[in-house]
Structures are given as C-alpha cells and as structure tokens.
Coordinates of C-alpha atoms in Angstrom, one line a residue:
X1498 CA 107.5 42.8 170.9
X1499 CA 105.7 46.8 170.9
X1500 CA 103.3 48.1 173.3
X1501 CA 101.7 50.2 171.0
X1502 CA 98.9 49.3 168.5
X1503 CA 99.3 50.5 164.9
X1504 CA 97.4 53.2 163.3
X1505 CA 93.9 52.0 161.7
X1506 CA 94.1 50.4 159.1
X1507 CA 91.5 49.9 156.4
X1508 CA 90.2 46.7 158.1
X1509 CA 90.1 48.6 161.5
X1510 CA 88.2 51.2 160.3
X1511 CA 85.6 48.9 158.9
X1512 CA 85.4 46.4 161.6
X1513 CA 85.0 49.5 164.4
X1514 CA 82.0 50.6 161.5
X1515 CA 80.9 47.3 161.3
X1516 CA 80.1 47.2 165.4
X1517 CA 78.4 50.5 165.1
X1518 CA 76.1 49.3 162.9
X1519 CA 75.4 45.9 164.0
X1520 CA 76.6 43.8 160.3
X1521 CA 76.0 40.6 159.6
X1522 CA 73.7 39.9 162.7
X1523 CA 71.3 37.6 161.8
X1524 CA 69.0 37.2 164.7
X1525 CA 69.1 33.7 164.4
X1526 CA 68.9 31.2 166.5
X1527 CA 71.8 28.2 166.2
X1528 CA 72.6 25.1 168.4
X1529 CA 75.8 23.6 167.4
X1530 CA 74.4 20.2 168.4
X1531 CA 71.8 20.5 165.7
X1532 CA 74.0 22.5 163.3
X1533 CA 77.9 22.7 162.6
X1534 CA 77.9 26.1 160.9
X1535 CA 77.2 29.0 163.4
X1536 CA 74.3 32.0 162.7
X1537 CA 75.2 34.2 160.0
X1538 CA 78.3 32.5 158.9
X1539 CA 79.4 31.2 155.5
X1540 CA 81.8 28.2 154.6
X1541 CA 85.6 29.1 153.1
X1542 CA 87.6 26.6 151.5
X1543 CA 90.6 28.9 151.4
X1544 CA 92.2 30.5 154.5
X1545 CA 91.7 34.6 154.4
X1546 CA 94.4 36.9 156.5
X1547 CA 93.2 39.5 158.6
X1548 CA 95.3 41.6 160.8
X1549 CA 96.1 45.1 162.2
X1550 CA 97.8 46.0 159.5
X1551 CA 101.5 45.4 160.7
X1552 CA 102.7 41.3 160.4
X1553 CA 105.8 41.2 162.6
X1554 CA 108.7 39.3 161.6
X1555 CA 109.8 37.1 164.4
X1556 CA 113.2 35.1 164.2
X1557 CA 113.2 32.3 166.1
X1558 CA 116.4 33.0 168.1
X1559 CA 114.8 36.1 169.4
X1560 CA 111.3 34.4 170.1
X1561 CA 110.0 34.5 173.8
X1562 CA 106.8 33.1 175.3
X1563 CA 106.3 34.7 178.8
X1564 CA 103.4 33.3 181.0
X1565 CA 102.7 36.0 183.9
X1566 CA 100.1 37.3 186.5
X1567 CA 98.3 34.6 189.6
X1568 CA 99.9 31.4 188.7
X1569 CA 102.6 29.4 190.7
X1570 CA 105.3 28.7 188.1
X1571 CA 106.6 32.0 185.7
X1572 CA 107.7 30.5 182.7
X1573 CA 109.8 32.5 179.8
X1574 CA 110.3 30.2 177.0
X1575 CA 112.2 30.5 174.3
X1576 CA 111.8 28.7 170.7
X1577 CA 113.9 25.3 172.0
X1578 CA 112.5 25.4 175.2
X1579 CA 108.2 25.6 174.1
X1580 CA 109.4 23.0 171.3
X1581 CA 110.4 20.8 173.9
X1582 CA 107.1 20.6 175.6
X1583 CA 104.7 17.7 174.6
X1584 CA 103.5 18.4 171.4
X1585 CA 100.0 17.7 170.7
X1586 CA 97.3 17.6 167.6
X1587 CA 94.1 19.1 167.3
X1588 CA 91.1 18.9 164.4
X1589 CA 89.0 21.9 165.1
X1590 CA 86.8 24.2 162.5
X1591 CA 87.1 27.9 163.0
X1592 CA 84.6 30.9 162.9
X1593 CA 85.8 34.6 162.1
X1594 CA 83.4 37.6 163.4
X1595 CA 83.8 38.8 159.5
X1596 CA 81.5 35.7 158.5
X1597 CA 83.9 33.5 157.0
X1598 CA 83.9 29.9 158.8
X1599 CA 86.8 26.6 157.6
X1600 CA 86.1 23.4 158.4
X1601 CA 88.4 20.5 159.7
X1602 CA 91.5 22.3 160.2
X1603 CA 94.5 20.2 161.6
X1604 CA 96.6 22.1 164.3
X1605 CA 99.8 21.5 165.7
X1606 CA 101.4 22.6 169.0
X1607 CA 101.4 22.9 172.5
X1608 CA 98.2 22.2 174.5
X1609 CA 97.1 24.5 176.5
X1610 CA 96.2 22.2 179.4
X1611 CA 99.9 21.5 179.2
X1612 CA 101.2 24.8 179.4
X1613 CA 98.5 25.5 182.4
X1614 CA 100.0 22.4 184.3
X1615 CA 103.0 23.8 184.0
X1616 CA 102.1 27.3 185.1
X1617 CA 99.7 26.1 187.6
X1618 CA 97.3 28.9 187.9
X1619 CA 96.5 29.8 191.7
X1620 CA 92.9 30.2 193.0
X1621 CA 92.8 34.3 192.1
X1622 CA 93.2 33.5 188.4
X1623 CA 90.1 33.6 186.8
X1624 CA 90.9 34.8 183.5
X1625 CA 93.6 35.4 180.8
X1626 CA 94.6 38.6 178.6
X1627 CA 97.0 37.9 175.3
X1628 CA 99.4 40.0 174.1
X1629 CA 101.0 40.0 170.7
X1630 CA 104.2 40.5 169.0
X1631 CA 102.2 43.4 166.9
X1632 CA 100.9 44.9 170.3
X1633 CA 97.3 43.0 170.1
X1634 CA 95.5 42.2 172.7
X1635 CA 92.6 40.1 173.6
X1636 CA 90.8 38.5 176.5
X1637 CA 89.2 35.0 177.3
X1638 CA 88.0 33.8 181.1
X1639 CA 90.3 31.0 182.1
X1640 CA 88.1 27.7 181.1
X1641 CA 88.3 28.9 177.3
X1642 CA 91.8 28.9 177.5
X1643 CA 91.6 25.4 179.1
X1644 CA 89.1 24.3 176.3
X1645 CA 89.8 20.6 175.2
X1646 CA 90.7 21.4 171.6
X1647 CA 92.9 25.1 172.4
X1648 CA 96.0 24.7 171.3
X1649 CA 99.2 27.2 170.7
X1650 CA 99.7 25.9 167.4
X1651 CA 102.7 25.9 165.4
X1652 CA 101.9 24.3 162.2
X1653 CA 98.7 24.4 160.2
X1654 CA 97.8 21.0 158.1
X1655 CA 101.6 19.5 158.1
X1656 CA 103.4 23.0 157.4
X1657 CA 104.7 25.4 159.7
X1658 CA 102.0 28.8 161.1
X1659 CA 102.8 30.9 158.0
X1660 CA 103.6 34.7 158.6
X1661 CA 100.6 36.0 158.1
X1662 CA 98.7 33.4 159.9
X1663 CA 100.1 34.1 163.0
X1664 CA 103.5 32.3 162.7
X1665 CA 105.4 31.2 164.3
X1666 CA 102.9 30.4 167.2
X1667 CA 99.5 31.6 167.7
X1668 CA 96.4 30.5 169.7
X1669 CA 93.7 28.6 168.4
X1670 CA 90.5 28.9 170.4
X1671 CA 87.9 26.9 168.3
X1672 CA 84.6 27.7 170.2
X1673 CA 84.8 31.5 170.4
X1674 CA 85.2 34.1 167.3
X1675 CA 88.7 33.9 165.9
X1676 CA 89.7 37.1 167.1
X1677 CA 90.4 35.7 170.4
X1678 CA 92.8 33.6 169.1
X1679 CA 95.6 36.1 169.2
X1680 CA 97.9 35.9 165.9
X1681 CA 101.6 36.4 167.2
X1682 CA 101.7 35.4 170.7
X1683 CA 104.2 36.5 173.4
X1684 CA 102.5 37.0 176.4
X1685 CA 99.8 35.2 178.5
X1686 CA 99.1 37.2 181.7
X1687 CA 96.7 35.3 184.1
X1688 CA 94.4 37.8 185.3
X1689 CA 91.8 37.8 188.3
X1690 CA 89.1 40.7 186.9
X1691 CA 88.2 40.6 183.3
X1692 CA 89.8 42.7 181.1
X1693 CA 89.0 43.9 177.9
X1694 CA 91.9 43.8 175.1
X1695 CA 91.7 46.1 171.0
X1696 CA 88.7 44.7 169.6
X1697 CA 86.7 44.5 172.7
X1698 CA 87.6 47.6 173.6
X1699 CA 86.2 48.8 170.1
X1700 CA 82.7 47.6 170.5
X1701 CA 83.2 44.0 170.1
X1702 CA 81.6 41.4 172.5
X1703 CA 84.1 40.4 175.5
X1704 CA 83.2 36.4 175.3
X1705 CA 82.1 36.3 171.3
X1706 CA 80.6 32.8 171.4
X1707 CA 79.1 32.5 167.4
X1708 CA 76.4 30.1 168.6
X1709 CA 74.8 33.2 170.1
X1710 CA 76.0 35.7 167.3
X1711 CA 78.3 37.3 170.1
X1712 CA 79.9 39.7 167.5
X1713 CA 79.5 43.4 169.0
X1714 CA 79.5 44.6 172.4
X1715 CA 75.4 44.5 173.1
X1716 CA 74.3 41.4 171.4

C-alpha cells in the first residue's frame, strides 16, 4: 500500500470543481420511506467506474487487512484468514455522488458486524477511518460502519469483485453516497474524533446522506 495520493486525474479535478460550484444540487427533499431514488439521482443498469486514476493490482498472496485503533483485539488478516470468517450475502441499492444509482446489487463477503464482533471496539471508538491500497481515505461514524446492510464485499452478482470495482475486497455502506464505500480496502482504524478523508478534504460532505443531498461540505 502507498500512503501517497496519486496525482490529480481528470475525475478528481472535475469533482473538486463540482464541489466549488455546487453542481447536481436540486434542493428537493426526498424521504426513503416514500421514494426509492434519492433527489438528483438517475438510474443506471451498468456499474460506472470511478477512482483516483490508479487501480492497484493486489495479489491474494500479499493482500492484508489491518484493523487498528480503539479496539480490544487488533487484527491483521491475510486473504485465507479473511475468507475463513463467516460469509454473508446482502442486497442493496447504491448511490454515487455523481448522480447515478443502481438498484438491487447482490454482495457476498463479511458483514461489518461480524468483523466488529472480532475486533471489539472500545468505548473510545466513535468513528472509523478507512485506508485503501491506492492511498485513498474516507471517514464514517462507527454506527454507520455497523449498519445492518454494510458488508466487506468480495463478490458482486455471484462473481468475484473485479479490480476496477475494488477487488479483491471493498467496503459497501449502501445508505451513504458511494465514495464512503472504499475500494481496495487495506486498513480500518477505529478513532475517537472524526477525521476527514480524501474527498472530505476536497469540498465533500463529512457524512454524505443521499436523502438529504449531502454532496458538498456546506450542504
């Protein structure tokens, strides 16, 4: 894993501009109990690819997930140990801040709740900072990481996750904009105070609720 963020790609440059301009904001209020599609979103059948311009090639023999910070049990799992954990299936919709949504995605992997049962966060843990093999970071409240449908996914629609979509493993937290669902996940750190990740430092919302259209830092 590299802790250095790649040089700006066309996407990162565009997304910084969108944040400055408030692009895609509709001002419409939508509620999940009344509607399935959040405000400002449109449905797609494909799965668009968005990243920082680097798609790390990670061999399963060298892959590792470290769980650190305010936990009773620090973990350092290789691929065999991770795959030996209880496997779960989840079906969820996903919503990208760039306005696309995709319904009924079938994921397989390890439930975040099962990982939490192993790591046992302490009372000091209130947030989670995620770090990926490409140097990407993002933040989550612990309660959202522990959502019932959140999963450390290794497969999508019955097939192993491809590299372009974050394989061999990525986080999926469906109820937040998809930049919170870090690809190529390498490290999960349980922290006390919230800490901004890559996009959060570049004008995007610290929480990112699609139903409140929390795209940018001042939304």
